[in-house]
Short mmCIF file of C-alpha atoms and ligand atoms in Angstrom, two decimals:
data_model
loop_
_atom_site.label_atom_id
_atom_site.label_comp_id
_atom_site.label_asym_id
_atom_site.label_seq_id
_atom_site.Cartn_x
_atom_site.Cartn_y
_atom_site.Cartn_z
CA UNK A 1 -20.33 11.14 -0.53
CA UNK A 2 -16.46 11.34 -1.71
CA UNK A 3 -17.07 7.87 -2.80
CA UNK A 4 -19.93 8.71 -5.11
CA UNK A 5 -18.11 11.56 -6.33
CA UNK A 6 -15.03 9.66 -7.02
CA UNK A 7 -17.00 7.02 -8.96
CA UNK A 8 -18.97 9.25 -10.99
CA UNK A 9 -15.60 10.90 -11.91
CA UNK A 10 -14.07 7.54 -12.77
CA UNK A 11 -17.35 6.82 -14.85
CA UNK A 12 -17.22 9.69 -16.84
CA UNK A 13 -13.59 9.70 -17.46
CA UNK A 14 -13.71 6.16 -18.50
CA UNK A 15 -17.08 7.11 -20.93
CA UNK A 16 -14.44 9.85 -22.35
CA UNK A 17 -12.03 7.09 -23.14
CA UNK A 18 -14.48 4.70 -24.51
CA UNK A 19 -16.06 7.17 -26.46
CA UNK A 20 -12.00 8.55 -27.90
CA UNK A 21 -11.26 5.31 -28.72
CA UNK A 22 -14.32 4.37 -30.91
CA UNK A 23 -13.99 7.58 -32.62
CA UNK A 24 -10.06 6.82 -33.50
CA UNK A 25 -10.27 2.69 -34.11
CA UNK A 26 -13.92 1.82 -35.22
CA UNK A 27 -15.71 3.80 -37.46
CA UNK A 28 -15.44 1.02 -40.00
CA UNK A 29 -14.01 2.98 -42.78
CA UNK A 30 -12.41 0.97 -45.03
CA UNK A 31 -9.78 2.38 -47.57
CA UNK A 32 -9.87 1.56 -50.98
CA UNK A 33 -7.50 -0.96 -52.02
CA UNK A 34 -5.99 0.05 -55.50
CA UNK A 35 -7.79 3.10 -54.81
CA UNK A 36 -4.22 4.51 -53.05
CA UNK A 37 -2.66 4.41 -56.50
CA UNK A 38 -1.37 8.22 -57.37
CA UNK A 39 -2.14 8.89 -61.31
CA UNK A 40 -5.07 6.17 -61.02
CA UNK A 41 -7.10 9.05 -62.39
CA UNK A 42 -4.94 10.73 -64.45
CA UNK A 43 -7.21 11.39 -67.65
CA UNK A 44 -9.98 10.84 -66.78
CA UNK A 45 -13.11 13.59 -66.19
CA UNK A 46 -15.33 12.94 -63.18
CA UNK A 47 -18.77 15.24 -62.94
CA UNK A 48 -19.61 15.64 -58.70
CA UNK A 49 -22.88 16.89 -57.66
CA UNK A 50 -22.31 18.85 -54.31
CA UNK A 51 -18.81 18.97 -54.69
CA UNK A 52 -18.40 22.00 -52.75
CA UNK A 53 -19.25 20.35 -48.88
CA UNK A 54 -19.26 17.34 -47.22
CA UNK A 55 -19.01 14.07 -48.84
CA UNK A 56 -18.63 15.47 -52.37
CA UNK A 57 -15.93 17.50 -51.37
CA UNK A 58 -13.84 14.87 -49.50
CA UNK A 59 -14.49 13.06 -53.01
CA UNK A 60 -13.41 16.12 -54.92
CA UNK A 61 -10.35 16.00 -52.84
CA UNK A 62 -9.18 12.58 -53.31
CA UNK A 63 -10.22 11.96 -57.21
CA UNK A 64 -8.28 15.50 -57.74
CA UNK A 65 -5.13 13.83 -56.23
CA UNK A 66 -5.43 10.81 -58.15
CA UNK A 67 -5.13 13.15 -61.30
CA UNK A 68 -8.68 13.76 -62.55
CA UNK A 69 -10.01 16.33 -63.66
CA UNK A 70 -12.79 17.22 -61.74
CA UNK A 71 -16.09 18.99 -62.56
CA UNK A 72 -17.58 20.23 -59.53
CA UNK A 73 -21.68 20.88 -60.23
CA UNK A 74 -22.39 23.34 -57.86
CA UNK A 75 -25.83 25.74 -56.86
CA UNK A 76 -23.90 28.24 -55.58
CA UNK A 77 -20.85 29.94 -57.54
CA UNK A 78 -19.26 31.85 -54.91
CA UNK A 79 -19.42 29.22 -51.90
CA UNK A 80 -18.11 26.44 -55.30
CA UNK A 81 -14.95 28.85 -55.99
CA UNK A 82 -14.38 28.89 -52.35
CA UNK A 83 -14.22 25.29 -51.90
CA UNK A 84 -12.10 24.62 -54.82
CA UNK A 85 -9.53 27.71 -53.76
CA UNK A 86 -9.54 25.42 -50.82
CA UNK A 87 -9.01 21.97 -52.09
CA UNK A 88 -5.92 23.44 -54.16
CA UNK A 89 -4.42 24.87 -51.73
CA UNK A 90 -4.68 21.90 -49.83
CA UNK A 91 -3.24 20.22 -52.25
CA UNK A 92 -0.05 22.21 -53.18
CA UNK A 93 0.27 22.80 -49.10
CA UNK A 94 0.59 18.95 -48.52
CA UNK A 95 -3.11 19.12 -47.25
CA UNK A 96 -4.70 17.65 -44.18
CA UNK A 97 -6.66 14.79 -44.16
CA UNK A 98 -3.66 12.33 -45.06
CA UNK A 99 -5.30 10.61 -48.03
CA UNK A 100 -3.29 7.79 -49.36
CA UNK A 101 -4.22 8.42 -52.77
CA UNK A 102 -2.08 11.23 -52.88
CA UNK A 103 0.49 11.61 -55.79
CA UNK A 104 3.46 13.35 -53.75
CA UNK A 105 5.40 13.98 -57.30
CA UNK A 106 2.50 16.03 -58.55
CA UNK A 107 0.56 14.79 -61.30
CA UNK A 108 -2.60 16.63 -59.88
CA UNK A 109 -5.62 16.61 -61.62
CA UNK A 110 -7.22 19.99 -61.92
CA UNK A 111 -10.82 21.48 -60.75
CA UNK A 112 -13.23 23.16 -62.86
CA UNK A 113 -16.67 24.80 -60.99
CA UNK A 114 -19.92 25.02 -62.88
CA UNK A 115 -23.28 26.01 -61.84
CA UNK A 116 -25.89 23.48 -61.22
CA UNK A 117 -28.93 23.78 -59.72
CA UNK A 118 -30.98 20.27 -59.60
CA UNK A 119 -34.03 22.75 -57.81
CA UNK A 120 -34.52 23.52 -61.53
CA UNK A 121 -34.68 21.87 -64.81
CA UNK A 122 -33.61 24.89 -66.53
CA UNK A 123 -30.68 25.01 -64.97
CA UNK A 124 -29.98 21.18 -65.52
CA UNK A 125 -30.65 21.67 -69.01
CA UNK A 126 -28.34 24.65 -69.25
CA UNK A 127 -25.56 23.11 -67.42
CA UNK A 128 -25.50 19.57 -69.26
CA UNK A 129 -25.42 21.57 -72.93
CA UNK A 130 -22.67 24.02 -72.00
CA UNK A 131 -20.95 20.47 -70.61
CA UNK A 132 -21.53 18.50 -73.79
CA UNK A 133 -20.19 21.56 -75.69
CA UNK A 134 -16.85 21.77 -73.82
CA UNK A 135 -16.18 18.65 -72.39
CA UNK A 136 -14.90 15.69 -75.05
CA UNK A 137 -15.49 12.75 -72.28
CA UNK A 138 -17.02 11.87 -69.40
CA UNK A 139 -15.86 9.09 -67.53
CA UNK A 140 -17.25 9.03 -64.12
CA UNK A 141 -20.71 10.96 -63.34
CA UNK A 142 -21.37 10.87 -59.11
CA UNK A 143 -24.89 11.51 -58.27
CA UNK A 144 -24.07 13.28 -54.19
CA UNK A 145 -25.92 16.60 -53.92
CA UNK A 146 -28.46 15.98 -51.49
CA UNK A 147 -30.99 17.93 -49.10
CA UNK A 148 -32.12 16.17 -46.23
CA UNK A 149 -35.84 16.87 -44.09
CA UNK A 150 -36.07 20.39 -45.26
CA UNK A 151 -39.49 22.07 -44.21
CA UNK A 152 -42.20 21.78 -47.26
CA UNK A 153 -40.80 23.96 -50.30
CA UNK A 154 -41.16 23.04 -54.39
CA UNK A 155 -38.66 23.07 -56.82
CA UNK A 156 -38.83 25.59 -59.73
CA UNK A 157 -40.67 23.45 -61.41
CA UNK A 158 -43.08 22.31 -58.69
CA UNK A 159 -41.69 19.18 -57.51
CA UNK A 160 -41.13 18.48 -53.73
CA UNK A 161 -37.87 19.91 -52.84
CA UNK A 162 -36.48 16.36 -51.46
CA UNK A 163 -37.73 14.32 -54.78
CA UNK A 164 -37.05 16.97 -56.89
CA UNK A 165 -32.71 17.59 -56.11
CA UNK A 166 -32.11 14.02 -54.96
CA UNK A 167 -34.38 12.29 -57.15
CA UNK A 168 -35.64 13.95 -60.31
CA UNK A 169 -32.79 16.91 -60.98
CA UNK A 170 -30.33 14.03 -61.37
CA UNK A 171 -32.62 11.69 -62.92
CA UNK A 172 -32.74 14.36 -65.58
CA UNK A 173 -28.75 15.25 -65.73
CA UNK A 174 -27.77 11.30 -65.85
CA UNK A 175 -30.15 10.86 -68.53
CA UNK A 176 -28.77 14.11 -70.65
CA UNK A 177 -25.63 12.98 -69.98
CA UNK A 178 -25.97 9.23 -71.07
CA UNK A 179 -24.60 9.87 -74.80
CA UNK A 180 -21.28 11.04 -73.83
CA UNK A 181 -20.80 8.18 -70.83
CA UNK A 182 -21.64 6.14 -73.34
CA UNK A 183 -19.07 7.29 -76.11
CA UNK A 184 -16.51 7.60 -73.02
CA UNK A 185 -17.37 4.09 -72.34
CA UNK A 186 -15.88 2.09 -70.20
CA UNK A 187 -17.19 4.90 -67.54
CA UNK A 188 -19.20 4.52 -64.35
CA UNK A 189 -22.17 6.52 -62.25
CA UNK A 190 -22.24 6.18 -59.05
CA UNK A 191 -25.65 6.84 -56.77
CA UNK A 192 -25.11 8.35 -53.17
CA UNK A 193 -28.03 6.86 -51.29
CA UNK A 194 -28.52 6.37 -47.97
CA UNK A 195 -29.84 3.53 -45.12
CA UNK A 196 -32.85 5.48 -44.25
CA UNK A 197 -34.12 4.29 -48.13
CA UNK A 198 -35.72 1.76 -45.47
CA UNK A 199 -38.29 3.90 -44.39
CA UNK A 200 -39.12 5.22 -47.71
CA UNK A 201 -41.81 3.98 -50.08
CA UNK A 202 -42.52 5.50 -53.06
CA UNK A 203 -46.17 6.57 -53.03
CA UNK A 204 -47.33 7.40 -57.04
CA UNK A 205 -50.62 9.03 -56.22
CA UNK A 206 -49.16 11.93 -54.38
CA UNK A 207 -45.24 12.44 -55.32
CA UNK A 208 -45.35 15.61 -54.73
CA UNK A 209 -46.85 15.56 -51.19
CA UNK A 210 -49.84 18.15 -51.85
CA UNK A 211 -51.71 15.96 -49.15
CA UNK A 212 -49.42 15.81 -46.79
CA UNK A 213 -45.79 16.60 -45.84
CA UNK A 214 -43.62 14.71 -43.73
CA UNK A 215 -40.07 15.30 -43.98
CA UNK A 216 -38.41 12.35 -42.91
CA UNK A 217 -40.54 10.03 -45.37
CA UNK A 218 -39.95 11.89 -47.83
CA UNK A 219 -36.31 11.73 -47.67
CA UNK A 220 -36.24 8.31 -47.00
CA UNK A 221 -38.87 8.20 -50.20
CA UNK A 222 -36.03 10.13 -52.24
CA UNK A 223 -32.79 7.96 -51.25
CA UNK A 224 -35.12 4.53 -52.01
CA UNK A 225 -35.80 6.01 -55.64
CA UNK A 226 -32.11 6.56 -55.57
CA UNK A 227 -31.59 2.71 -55.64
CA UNK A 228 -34.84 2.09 -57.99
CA UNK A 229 -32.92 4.32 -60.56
CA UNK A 230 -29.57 2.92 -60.10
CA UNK A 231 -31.20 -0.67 -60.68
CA UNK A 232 -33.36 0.60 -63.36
CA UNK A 233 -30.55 1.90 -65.09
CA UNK A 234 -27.92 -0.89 -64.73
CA UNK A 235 -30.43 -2.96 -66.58
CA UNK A 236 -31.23 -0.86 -69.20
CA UNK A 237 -26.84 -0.37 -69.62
CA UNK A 238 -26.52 -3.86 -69.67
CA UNK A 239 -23.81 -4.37 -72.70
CA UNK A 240 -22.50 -0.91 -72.77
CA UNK A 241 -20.18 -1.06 -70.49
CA UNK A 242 -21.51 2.04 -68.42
CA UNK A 243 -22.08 0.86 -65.35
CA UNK A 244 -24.10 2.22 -62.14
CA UNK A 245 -23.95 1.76 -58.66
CA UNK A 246 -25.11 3.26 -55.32
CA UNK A 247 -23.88 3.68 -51.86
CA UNK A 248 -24.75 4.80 -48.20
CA UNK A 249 -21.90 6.67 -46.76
CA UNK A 250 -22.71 5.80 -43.37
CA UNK A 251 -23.81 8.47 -40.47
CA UNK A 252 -21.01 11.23 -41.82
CA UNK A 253 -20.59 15.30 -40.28
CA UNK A 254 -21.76 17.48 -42.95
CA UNK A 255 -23.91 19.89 -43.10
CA UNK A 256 -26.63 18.08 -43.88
CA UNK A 257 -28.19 18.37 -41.15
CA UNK A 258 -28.96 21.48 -41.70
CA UNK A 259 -32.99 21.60 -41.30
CA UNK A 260 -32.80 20.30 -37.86
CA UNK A 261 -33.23 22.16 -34.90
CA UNK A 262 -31.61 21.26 -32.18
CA UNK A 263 -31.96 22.74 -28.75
CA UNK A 264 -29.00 25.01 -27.41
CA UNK A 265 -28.83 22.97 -23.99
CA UNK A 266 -28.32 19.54 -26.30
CA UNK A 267 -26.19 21.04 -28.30
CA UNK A 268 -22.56 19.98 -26.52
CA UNK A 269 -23.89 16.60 -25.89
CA UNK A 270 -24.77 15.94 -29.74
CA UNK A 271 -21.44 17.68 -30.90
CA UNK A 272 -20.05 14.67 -28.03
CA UNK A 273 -21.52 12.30 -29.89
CA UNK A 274 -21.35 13.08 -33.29
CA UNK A 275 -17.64 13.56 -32.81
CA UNK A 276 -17.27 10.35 -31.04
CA UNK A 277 -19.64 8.46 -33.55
CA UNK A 278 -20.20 9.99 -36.91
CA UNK A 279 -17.72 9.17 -39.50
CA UNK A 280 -15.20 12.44 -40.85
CA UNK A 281 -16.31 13.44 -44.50
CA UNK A 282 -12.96 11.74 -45.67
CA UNK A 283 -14.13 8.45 -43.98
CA UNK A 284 -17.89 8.88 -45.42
CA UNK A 285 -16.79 9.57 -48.79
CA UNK A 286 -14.44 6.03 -49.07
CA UNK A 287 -16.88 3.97 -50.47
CA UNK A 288 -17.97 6.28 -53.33
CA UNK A 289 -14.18 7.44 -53.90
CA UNK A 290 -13.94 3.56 -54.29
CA UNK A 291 -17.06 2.87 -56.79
CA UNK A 292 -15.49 5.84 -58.79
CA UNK A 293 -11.94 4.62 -59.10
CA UNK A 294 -11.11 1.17 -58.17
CA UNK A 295 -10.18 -1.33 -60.51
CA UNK A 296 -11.92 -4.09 -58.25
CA UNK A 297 -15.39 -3.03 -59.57
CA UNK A 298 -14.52 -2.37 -62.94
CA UNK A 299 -17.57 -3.93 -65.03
CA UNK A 300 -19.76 -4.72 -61.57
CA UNK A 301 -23.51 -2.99 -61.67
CA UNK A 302 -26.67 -2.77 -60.06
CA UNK A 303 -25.55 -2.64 -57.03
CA UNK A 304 -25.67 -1.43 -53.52
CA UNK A 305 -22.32 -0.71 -51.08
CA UNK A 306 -21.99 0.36 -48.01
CA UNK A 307 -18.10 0.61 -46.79
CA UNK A 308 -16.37 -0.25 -50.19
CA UNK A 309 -18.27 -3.90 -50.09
CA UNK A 310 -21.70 -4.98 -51.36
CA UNK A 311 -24.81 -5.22 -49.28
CA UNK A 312 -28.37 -6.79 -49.55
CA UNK A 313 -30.78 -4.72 -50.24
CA UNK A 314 -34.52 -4.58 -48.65
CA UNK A 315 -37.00 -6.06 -51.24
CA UNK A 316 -39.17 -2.81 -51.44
CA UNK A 317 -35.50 -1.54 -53.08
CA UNK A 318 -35.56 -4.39 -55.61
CA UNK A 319 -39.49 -4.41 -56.96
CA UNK A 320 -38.37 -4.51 -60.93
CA UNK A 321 -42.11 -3.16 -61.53
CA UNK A 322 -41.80 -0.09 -59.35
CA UNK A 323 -38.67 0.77 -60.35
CA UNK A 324 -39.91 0.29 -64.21
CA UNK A 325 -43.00 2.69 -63.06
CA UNK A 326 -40.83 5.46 -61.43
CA UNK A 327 -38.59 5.24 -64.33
CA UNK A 328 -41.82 6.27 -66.84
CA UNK A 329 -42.94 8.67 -64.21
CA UNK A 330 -39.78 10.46 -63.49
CA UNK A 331 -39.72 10.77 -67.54
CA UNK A 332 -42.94 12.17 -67.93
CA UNK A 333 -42.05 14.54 -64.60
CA UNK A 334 -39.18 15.73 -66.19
CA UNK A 335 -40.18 16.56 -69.67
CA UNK A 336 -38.02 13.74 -71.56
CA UNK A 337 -41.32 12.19 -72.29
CA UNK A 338 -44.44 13.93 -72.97
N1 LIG B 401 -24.13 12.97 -43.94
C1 LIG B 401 -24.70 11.81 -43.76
O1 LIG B 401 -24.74 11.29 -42.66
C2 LIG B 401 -25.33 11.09 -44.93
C3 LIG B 401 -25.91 9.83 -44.69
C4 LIG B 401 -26.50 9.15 -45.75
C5 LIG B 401 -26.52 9.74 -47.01
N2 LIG B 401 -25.97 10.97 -47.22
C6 LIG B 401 -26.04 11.54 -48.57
O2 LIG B 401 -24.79 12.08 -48.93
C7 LIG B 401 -24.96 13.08 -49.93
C8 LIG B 401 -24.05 14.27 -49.62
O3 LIG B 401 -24.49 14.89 -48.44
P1 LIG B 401 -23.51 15.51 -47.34
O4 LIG B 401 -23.73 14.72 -46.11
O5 LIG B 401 -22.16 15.69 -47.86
O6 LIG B 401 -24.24 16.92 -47.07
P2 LIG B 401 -23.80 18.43 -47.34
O7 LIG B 401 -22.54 18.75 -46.69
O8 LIG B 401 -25.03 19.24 -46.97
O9 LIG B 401 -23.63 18.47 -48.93
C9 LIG B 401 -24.74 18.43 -49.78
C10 LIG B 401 -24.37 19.07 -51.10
O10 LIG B 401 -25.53 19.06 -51.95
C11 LIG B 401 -25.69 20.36 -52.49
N3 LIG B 401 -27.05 20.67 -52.89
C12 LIG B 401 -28.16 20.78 -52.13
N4 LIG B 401 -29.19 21.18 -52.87
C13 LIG B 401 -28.75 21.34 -54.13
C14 LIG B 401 -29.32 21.76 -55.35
N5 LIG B 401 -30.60 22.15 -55.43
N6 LIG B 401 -28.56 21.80 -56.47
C15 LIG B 401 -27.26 21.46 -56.41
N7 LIG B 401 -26.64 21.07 -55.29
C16 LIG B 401 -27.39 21.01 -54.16
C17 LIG B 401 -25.21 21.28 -51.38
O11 LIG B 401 -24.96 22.58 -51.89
P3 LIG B 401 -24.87 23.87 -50.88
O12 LIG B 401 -23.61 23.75 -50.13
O13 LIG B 401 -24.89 25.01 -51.84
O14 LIG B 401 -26.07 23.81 -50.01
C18 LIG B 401 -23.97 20.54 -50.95
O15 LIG B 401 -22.91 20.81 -51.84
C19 LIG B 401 -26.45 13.39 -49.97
O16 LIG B 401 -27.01 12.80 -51.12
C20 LIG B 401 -26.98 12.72 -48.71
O17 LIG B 401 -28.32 12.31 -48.87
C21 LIG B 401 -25.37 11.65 -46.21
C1 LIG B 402 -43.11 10.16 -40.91
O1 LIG B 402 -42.50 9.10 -41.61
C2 LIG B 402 -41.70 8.24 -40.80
C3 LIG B 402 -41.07 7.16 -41.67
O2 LIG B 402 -40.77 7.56 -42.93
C4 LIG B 402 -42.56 7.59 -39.72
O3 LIG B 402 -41.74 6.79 -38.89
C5 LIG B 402 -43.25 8.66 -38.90
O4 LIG B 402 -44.13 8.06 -38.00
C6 LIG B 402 -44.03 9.61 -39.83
N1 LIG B 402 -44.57 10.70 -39.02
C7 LIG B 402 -45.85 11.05 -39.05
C8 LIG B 402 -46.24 12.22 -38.19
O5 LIG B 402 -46.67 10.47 -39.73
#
């Protein structure tokens, strides 16, 4: 009896230990190298979808402290003004988070909110013409706002919710905003995708899922016409010297998660893990902090990264006809085209 007791107690203990450790030595975040310069930025205007949580934020964070200036494209005004209150007081405080980036003689960049709504194409519109009107450059566009397995809703404009932000809304804002990357040239997108693209396929008879609904494909069919975009577009840049890439973060704590239920009694045991396992928004965001600034990838595009180096990429991501077909589609979808 005391025996069993006092092994189950030296099991769990040593399960607490194991699980510390992993979440302190191995979540296999690299940091950027260059990337730790201060004033790497300095000058340059980066556009971040999402900026106000999670991955876009920790990105907000760090390209702010390398001196950009930094254009958060947010759906909500107040919960944007709060976050960026936040992220400057952060930064005159000495802020948490220890980034390496960070220019200790000041040299800040600074943080301007404006609306953005990728649910709707009049707001896209709206937002990319007052940008074009006040903004001379544009050097570094991030695609990161993202909603993930939402129940079955449509955009404004009737797309599926999933498609529609991660997929179409910035399909539409990259493509409005080509003519001023282009003129701010050399400048760089980058695509936040994610791993689960490998469940995804992207069905053209029913992109809106009026047959059926079924959240998870559907995500996964969003974040694989991420990287059909992102290798769409890097071909049709080729000679500008705009280049486009896209990432997967990695399993990050964000709110993303917010669609999913999960049961009060499994609660502790998920918060366990996700502590122990999922990366910290700072770690997450490394990898698209390091497409956005780092001197290492200047000129590279088409491409797909996962911890600040390149990975293969399933061939259902690489089909040059499909992502040719998506790219007439989306056009069509979105009213560039008629
Ligand atoms: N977390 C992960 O494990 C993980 C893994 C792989 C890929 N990713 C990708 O990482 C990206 C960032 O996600 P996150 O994990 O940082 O999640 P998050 O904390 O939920 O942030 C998502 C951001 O997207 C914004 N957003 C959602 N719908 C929008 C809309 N219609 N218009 C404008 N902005 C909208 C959210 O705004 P509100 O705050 O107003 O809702 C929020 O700022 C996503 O593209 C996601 O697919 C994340
Ligand atoms: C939903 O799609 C996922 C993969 O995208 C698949 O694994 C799962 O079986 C599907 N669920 C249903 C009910 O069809």
């Amino acid at each position: 009896m005391a025996v069993a007791a006092v092994a189950a107690l030296l099991a769990a203990l040593g399960g607490a230990v194991w699980l510390a450790a992993r979440r302190f030595v191995g979540s296999g975040a690299r940091r950027p190298p260059g990337a730790g310069e201060a004033g790497l930025m300095r000058g340059k205007t980066v556009l971040i979808t999402g900026a106000n949580s999670g991955l876009g934020r920790a990105t907000a964070a760090a390209l702010l402290r390398r001196g950009a200036r930094v254009i958060m494209g947010c759906r909500d005004r107040a919960r944007a003004e709060a976050a960026a209150g936040e992220l400057r007081r952060d930064l005159r405080d000495g802020a948490p988070g220890a980034d390496p980036g960070a220019d200790p003689g000041g040299g800040a960049g600074e943080l301007v909110v404006k609306e953005l709504d990728l649910a709707s194409l009049r707001s896209v519109r709206a937002f990319c013409r007052e940008l074009l009107q006040e903004e001379p450059r544009l050097d570094v566009l991030i695609n990161n706002a993202g909603v993930f397995q939402c129940p079955y809703t449509k955009t404004e404009d009737g797309f599926e919710m999933q498609f529609g932000v991660n997929h179409l809304g910035h399909f539409l804002l990259t493509n409005l905003l080509l003519g001023l990357l282009k003129s701010s040239a050399p400048s760089r997108i980058v695509v936040v995708s994610s791993k689960l693209y490998k469940y995804g396929d992207i069905n053209f008879e029913d992109l809106n899922s009026e047959q059926s609904y079924n959240k998870s494909f559907c995500y996964s069919r969003s974040k694989l016409a991420n990287i059909l975009f992102t290798r769409e577009l890097a071909r049709r840049l080729e000679g500008t010297k705009v280049t486009v890439n896209v990432l997967h973060p990695g399993i990050v704590r964000t709110n993303l998660g917010r669609h999913i239920h999960i049961p009060l009694m499994v609660k502790p045991l998920f918060n366990l893990v996700s502590w122990a396992f999922f990366k910290t928004p700072v770690e997450g965001a490394q990898t698209t902090i390091y497409l956005a600034s780092s001197p290492e990838v200047e000129g590279v595009s088409g491409k797909y990264f996962g911890d600040c180096k390149e990975e293969e990429l399933l061939p259902i991501a690489m089909d040059e006809s499909v992502a040719r077909k998506l790219w007439d589609i989306s056009e069509v979808m979105v009213g560039i085209v008629q």
